[in-house]
mmCIF file of C-alpha atoms in Angstrom:
data_model
loop_
_atom_site.group_PDB
_atom_site.id
_atom_site.type_symbol
_atom_site.label_atom_id
_atom_site.label_comp_id
_atom_site.label_asym_id
_atom_site.label_seq_id
_atom_site.Cartn_x
_atom_site.Cartn_y
_atom_site.Cartn_z
ATOM 1 C CA ALA A 105 52.219 19.041 -157.895
ATOM 2 C CA GLN A 106 51.700 21.802 -160.117
ATOM 3 C CA SER A 107 52.979 25.296 -160.268
ATOM 4 C CA VAL A 108 53.990 28.590 -161.899
ATOM 5 C CA THR A 109 56.970 30.641 -160.911
ATOM 6 C CA GLN A 110 57.718 34.368 -162.483
ATOM 7 C CA PRO A 111 60.853 35.495 -161.405
ATOM 8 C CA ASP A 112 60.087 38.661 -162.633
ATOM 9 C CA ILE A 113 58.167 40.912 -160.107
ATOM 10 C CA HIS A 114 58.749 44.312 -161.814
ATOM 11 C CA ILE A 115 60.173 45.048 -165.218
ATOM 12 C CA THR A 116 60.972 48.304 -166.609
ATOM 13 C CA VAL A 117 61.542 48.777 -170.560
ATOM 14 C CA SER A 118 61.575 51.790 -172.544
ATOM 15 C CA GLU A 119 58.844 52.340 -175.543
ATOM 16 C CA GLY A 120 60.026 50.206 -179.079
ATOM 17 C CA ALA A 121 62.521 48.045 -176.961
ATOM 18 C CA SER A 122 61.777 44.366 -177.097
ATOM 19 C CA LEU A 123 60.737 42.405 -173.765
ATOM 20 C CA GLU A 124 60.556 39.156 -172.789
ATOM 21 C CA LEU A 125 58.743 37.844 -169.031
ATOM 22 C CA ARG A 126 59.374 34.691 -167.748
ATOM 23 C CA CYS A 127 57.397 32.053 -166.682
ATOM 24 C CA ASN A 128 58.766 28.302 -165.103
ATOM 25 C CA TYR A 129 56.273 25.596 -164.320
ATOM 26 C CA SER A 130 55.968 22.639 -162.236
ATOM 27 C CA TYR A 131 54.298 19.574 -163.606
ATOM 28 C CA GLY A 132 54.206 15.985 -164.358
ATOM 29 C CA ALA A 133 52.906 15.946 -167.879
ATOM 30 C CA THR A 134 52.841 17.910 -170.211
ATOM 31 C CA PRO A 135 51.216 21.094 -169.295
ATOM 32 C CA TYR A 136 48.663 23.639 -170.777
ATOM 33 C CA LEU A 137 50.363 26.814 -170.363
ATOM 34 C CA PHE A 138 48.319 30.439 -170.973
ATOM 35 C CA TRP A 139 49.248 33.684 -171.057
ATOM 36 C CA TYR A 140 47.059 36.406 -169.085
ATOM 37 C CA VAL A 141 47.478 39.890 -169.149
ATOM 38 C CA GLN A 142 45.371 42.532 -166.463
ATOM 39 C CA SER A 143 44.991 45.968 -167.012
ATOM 40 C CA PRO A 144 44.404 48.232 -163.709
ATOM 41 C CA GLY A 145 40.965 47.011 -162.721
ATOM 42 C CA GLN A 146 39.960 45.506 -165.244
ATOM 43 C CA GLY A 147 39.901 41.566 -165.559
ATOM 44 C CA LEU A 148 42.205 38.889 -167.416
ATOM 45 C CA GLN A 149 42.860 38.449 -171.246
ATOM 46 C CA LEU A 150 43.763 35.595 -173.098
ATOM 47 C CA LEU A 151 47.494 36.439 -175.010
ATOM 48 C CA LEU A 152 47.527 33.194 -176.084
ATOM 49 C CA LYS A 153 47.683 29.373 -175.295
ATOM 50 C CA TYR A 154 50.013 26.517 -175.672
ATOM 51 C CA PHE A 155 48.315 22.586 -176.002
ATOM 52 C CA SER A 156 50.518 20.698 -178.622
ATOM 53 C CA GLY A 157 52.366 20.805 -181.437
ATOM 54 C CA ASP A 158 54.489 24.334 -182.759
ATOM 55 C CA THR A 159 56.220 25.201 -179.720
ATOM 56 C CA LEU A 160 56.439 28.997 -180.731
ATOM 57 C CA VAL A 161 53.027 30.115 -180.209
ATOM 58 C CA GLN A 162 51.733 33.539 -181.625
ATOM 59 C CA GLY A 163 49.121 35.359 -180.140
ATOM 60 C CA ILE A 164 47.026 38.515 -179.441
ATOM 61 C CA LYS A 165 48.624 42.452 -179.898
ATOM 62 C CA GLY A 166 52.044 41.259 -181.210
ATOM 63 C CA PHE A 167 52.756 39.146 -178.834
ATOM 64 C CA GLU A 168 54.066 35.202 -178.673
ATOM 65 C CA ALA A 169 55.693 32.765 -176.393
ATOM 66 C CA GLU A 170 58.308 29.820 -176.995
ATOM 67 C CA PHE A 171 57.376 26.232 -174.927
ATOM 68 C CA LYS A 172 60.680 24.544 -173.860
ATOM 69 C CA ARG A 173 59.872 21.361 -172.398
ATOM 70 C CA SER A 174 63.879 20.764 -171.837
ATOM 71 C CA GLN A 175 64.101 24.447 -169.949
ATOM 72 C CA SER A 176 60.219 24.338 -167.987
ATOM 73 C CA SER A 177 59.477 27.677 -169.942
ATOM 74 C CA PHE A 178 57.324 28.978 -171.704
ATOM 75 C CA ASN A 179 58.223 32.900 -172.045
ATOM 76 C CA LEU A 180 56.123 35.444 -173.605
ATOM 77 C CA ARG A 181 57.671 38.196 -176.266
ATOM 78 C CA LYS A 182 57.141 41.145 -177.874
ATOM 79 C CA PRO A 183 59.763 42.678 -180.388
ATOM 80 C CA SER A 184 58.553 46.585 -180.152
ATOM 81 C CA VAL A 185 56.701 47.019 -176.901
ATOM 82 C CA HIS A 186 53.969 50.009 -176.675
ATOM 83 C CA TRP A 187 52.837 52.105 -173.917
ATOM 84 C CA SER A 188 49.769 51.050 -173.560
ATOM 85 C CA ASP A 189 51.369 47.336 -173.246
ATOM 86 C CA ALA A 190 52.158 48.429 -169.211
ATOM 87 C CA ALA A 191 49.800 46.187 -167.410
ATOM 88 C CA GLU A 192 50.327 42.785 -165.248
ATOM 89 C CA TYR A 193 51.012 39.297 -166.758
ATOM 90 C CA PHE A 194 50.133 36.678 -165.643
ATOM 91 C CA CYS A 195 51.711 32.749 -166.283
ATOM 92 C CA ALA A 196 49.387 30.175 -165.676
ATOM 93 C CA VAL A 197 49.396 26.086 -165.899
ATOM 94 C CA GLY A 198 46.664 23.996 -166.436
ATOM 95 C CA SER A 199 46.170 20.316 -166.018
ATOM 96 C CA TYR A 200 45.443 18.080 -169.542
ATOM 97 C CA ASN A 201 41.391 17.223 -168.088
ATOM 98 C CA PHE A 202 41.298 21.434 -166.846
ATOM 99 C CA ASN A 203 40.529 19.960 -163.279
ATOM 100 C CA LYS A 204 43.617 22.354 -161.948
ATOM 101 C CA PHE A 205 44.422 25.745 -162.796
ATOM 102 C CA TYR A 206 47.613 27.916 -161.535
ATOM 103 C CA PHE A 207 48.159 31.427 -162.062
ATOM 104 C CA GLY A 208 51.807 32.490 -161.625
ATOM 105 C CA SER A 209 52.635 35.572 -159.356
ATOM 106 C CA GLY A 210 52.813 37.802 -161.696
ATOM 107 C CA THR A 211 54.926 40.841 -163.532
ATOM 108 C CA LYS A 212 54.016 44.088 -163.578
ATOM 109 C CA LEU A 213 55.745 45.997 -166.891
ATOM 110 C CA ASN A 214 56.517 49.481 -166.984
ATOM 111 C CA VAL A 215 56.814 50.902 -170.137
ATOM 112 C CA LYS A 216 59.317 54.324 -170.055
ATOM 113 C CA PRO A 217 58.599 56.471 -172.777
ATOM 114 C CA GLY B 120 32.031 33.319 -177.236
ATOM 115 C CA ALA B 121 31.104 32.018 -173.211
ATOM 116 C CA VAL B 122 30.192 33.810 -170.595
ATOM 117 C CA VAL B 123 30.491 32.992 -166.649
ATOM 118 C CA SER B 124 28.570 35.064 -164.569
ATOM 119 C CA GLN B 125 29.179 36.117 -160.940
ATOM 120 C CA HIS B 126 27.032 37.688 -158.662
ATOM 121 C CA PRO B 127 27.097 39.517 -156.713
ATOM 122 C CA SER B 128 29.751 42.408 -158.017
ATOM 123 C CA ARG B 129 30.609 43.988 -154.682
ATOM 124 C CA VAL B 130 29.438 43.246 -151.153
ATOM 125 C CA ILE B 131 29.451 44.570 -147.481
ATOM 126 C CA CYS B 132 28.301 42.354 -144.722
ATOM 127 C CA LYS B 133 28.928 42.329 -141.057
ATOM 128 C CA SER B 134 31.596 40.319 -139.043
ATOM 129 C CA GLY B 135 30.193 36.893 -138.199
ATOM 130 C CA THR B 136 27.989 37.179 -141.091
ATOM 131 C CA SER B 137 27.841 34.369 -143.434
ATOM 132 C CA VAL B 138 28.054 35.507 -147.886
ATOM 133 C CA LYS B 139 27.194 33.882 -150.511
ATOM 134 C CA ILE B 140 28.955 34.532 -154.563
ATOM 135 C CA GLU B 141 27.492 32.517 -156.988
ATOM 136 C CA CYS B 142 29.038 31.779 -160.156
ATOM 137 C CA ARG B 143 27.307 30.777 -163.801
ATOM 138 C CA SER B 144 28.141 29.541 -166.844
ATOM 139 C CA LEU B 145 25.535 31.478 -168.912
ATOM 140 C CA ASP B 146 25.841 29.088 -172.227
ATOM 141 C CA PHE B 147 28.148 26.197 -172.161
ATOM 142 C CA GLN B 148 28.385 23.515 -168.981
ATOM 143 C CA ALA B 149 31.330 23.314 -166.922
ATOM 144 C CA THR B 150 31.610 20.077 -164.593
ATOM 145 C CA THR B 151 34.672 22.269 -162.978
ATOM 146 C CA MET B 152 34.635 25.061 -162.261
ATOM 147 C CA PHE B 153 37.508 27.311 -160.396
ATOM 148 C CA TRP B 154 37.862 29.240 -157.068
ATOM 149 C CA TYR B 155 40.898 32.275 -157.133
ATOM 150 C CA ARG B 156 41.845 34.709 -154.267
ATOM 151 C CA GLN B 157 43.105 37.912 -155.332
ATOM 152 C CA PHE B 158 44.506 40.495 -153.306
ATOM 153 C CA PRO B 159 45.268 43.867 -154.061
ATOM 154 C CA LYS B 160 48.192 43.725 -156.622
ATOM 155 C CA GLN B 161 48.766 40.168 -156.574
ATOM 156 C CA SER B 162 47.813 37.427 -158.239
ATOM 157 C CA LEU B 163 45.093 34.626 -158.356
ATOM 158 C CA MET B 164 45.554 31.796 -155.992
ATOM 159 C CA LEU B 165 43.782 29.283 -156.482
ATOM 160 C CA MET B 166 41.570 28.217 -153.174
ATOM 161 C CA ALA B 167 39.698 24.761 -154.504
ATOM 162 C CA THR B 168 38.002 23.274 -157.727
ATOM 163 C CA SER B 169 34.687 23.055 -157.635
ATOM 164 C CA ASN B 170 33.167 19.646 -159.488
ATOM 165 C CA GLU B 171 29.652 18.960 -160.333
ATOM 166 C CA GLY B 172 28.356 16.702 -158.443
ATOM 167 C CA SER B 173 31.021 16.240 -156.221
ATOM 168 C CA LYS B 174 32.936 17.449 -153.015
ATOM 169 C CA ALA B 175 35.338 20.676 -153.736
ATOM 170 C CA THR B 176 39.035 19.920 -153.864
ATOM 171 C CA TYR B 177 40.733 22.349 -151.445
ATOM 172 C CA GLU B 178 44.197 23.826 -152.271
ATOM 173 C CA GLN B 179 46.696 23.318 -149.491
ATOM 174 C CA GLY B 180 45.809 25.806 -146.290
ATOM 175 C CA VAL B 181 42.321 26.916 -147.559
ATOM 176 C CA GLU B 182 39.067 26.039 -144.591
ATOM 177 C CA LYS B 183 37.408 24.074 -145.907
ATOM 178 C CA ASP B 184 34.820 24.642 -143.457
ATOM 179 C CA LYS B 185 35.271 28.493 -143.821
ATOM 180 C CA PHE B 186 34.991 28.317 -147.393
ATOM 181 C CA LEU B 187 31.912 26.009 -148.120
ATOM 182 C CA ILE B 188 31.775 25.148 -151.801
ATOM 183 C CA ASN B 189 28.664 23.836 -153.925
ATOM 184 C CA HIS B 190 28.446 22.396 -156.673
ATOM 185 C CA ALA B 191 24.711 21.762 -157.350
ATOM 186 C CA SER B 192 24.254 21.753 -161.174
ATOM 187 C CA LEU B 193 26.605 21.838 -164.663
ATOM 188 C CA THR B 194 25.776 25.707 -164.008
ATOM 189 C CA LEU B 195 26.083 26.632 -160.649
ATOM 190 C CA SER B 196 28.910 26.551 -158.406
ATOM 191 C CA THR B 197 28.745 28.507 -155.685
ATOM 192 C CA LEU B 198 31.204 29.652 -152.746
ATOM 193 C CA THR B 199 30.026 31.239 -149.447
ATOM 194 C CA VAL B 200 32.458 32.322 -147.257
ATOM 195 C CA THR B 201 30.943 31.665 -143.394
ATOM 196 C CA SER B 202 31.187 33.458 -140.033
ATOM 197 C CA ALA B 203 33.323 36.177 -142.636
ATOM 198 C CA HIS B 204 36.106 38.012 -141.169
ATOM 199 C CA PRO B 205 37.793 41.646 -142.051
ATOM 200 C CA GLU B 206 40.826 39.276 -143.107
ATOM 201 C CA ASP B 207 38.620 37.604 -145.407
ATOM 202 C CA SER B 208 37.930 40.904 -147.541
ATOM 203 C CA SER B 209 39.269 40.497 -150.761
ATOM 204 C CA PHE B 210 38.510 39.869 -154.173
ATOM 205 C CA TYR B 211 37.076 36.453 -154.961
ATOM 206 C CA ILE B 212 37.075 35.533 -158.853
ATOM 207 C CA CYS B 213 35.303 32.494 -160.288
ATOM 208 C CA SER B 214 36.171 30.490 -163.425
ATOM 209 C CA ALA B 215 35.614 27.492 -165.988
ATOM 210 C CA PHE B 216 36.661 26.053 -168.978
ATOM 211 C CA ASP B 217 34.509 25.483 -171.988
ATOM 212 C CA ARG B 218 36.549 23.463 -174.057
ATOM 213 C CA THR B 219 40.547 25.085 -174.008
ATOM 214 C CA GLU B 220 39.433 28.128 -172.495
ATOM 215 C CA ALA B 221 39.219 29.544 -169.508
ATOM 216 C CA PHE B 222 36.580 31.909 -168.895
ATOM 217 C CA PHE B 223 35.861 34.295 -165.944
ATOM 218 C CA GLY B 224 33.544 35.796 -163.233
ATOM 219 C CA GLN B 225 33.887 39.819 -162.842
ATOM 220 C CA GLY B 226 34.728 38.538 -159.337
ATOM 221 C CA THR B 227 33.522 40.166 -156.098
ATOM 222 C CA ARG B 228 35.023 42.017 -153.632
ATOM 223 C CA LEU B 229 34.280 41.387 -150.333
ATOM 224 C CA THR B 230 33.971 43.677 -147.615
ATOM 225 C CA VAL B 231 34.234 42.639 -143.838
ATOM 226 C CA VAL B 232 33.499 44.966 -141.618
#
């Protein structure tokens, strides 16, 4: 069965500091991996996705993520966080034929001025 | 880009009644749609995968007789919450993939009184 784990419920970083949000997945085959951001009262916005190829994926808003098969991880990173990045971040995993699509529990990011 | 339209956005119903939520893919065909439930400040919990022309696949712990799913066409899936109770109050979201990207409905806020 597939599953997605986001170990960190809350993370607080200072504005300008670097950020890494963790995501671990469990899936029998090569998964399709996604990161979404959700601001309060808003819908989900896709930051980036990984299907195959280069394991370092660039996304919008300066985010990137690295797929590490050996660690079953797909961590999200940003070199310098902005106050506007404060939101909830969700990692998601989809099956190769898109007949399953699971979300992690989410990580709430707070940004200190 | 592709659009998934979900209706209604809000509904209040009396305990014991049924409520139907519609999810339409407006400019693409979706053989598979996903139904999620999101509690306040929590993640999207996959309830079921809706398959056009066949029975839905429900996640463990989801009552299929309570949450009836019908996917009668390639552009429409419906979720009916039968005999609703206050504990069914939640935010319900549908999603569908167009090629390799997931698109989400606006969500339905269900309140059972």
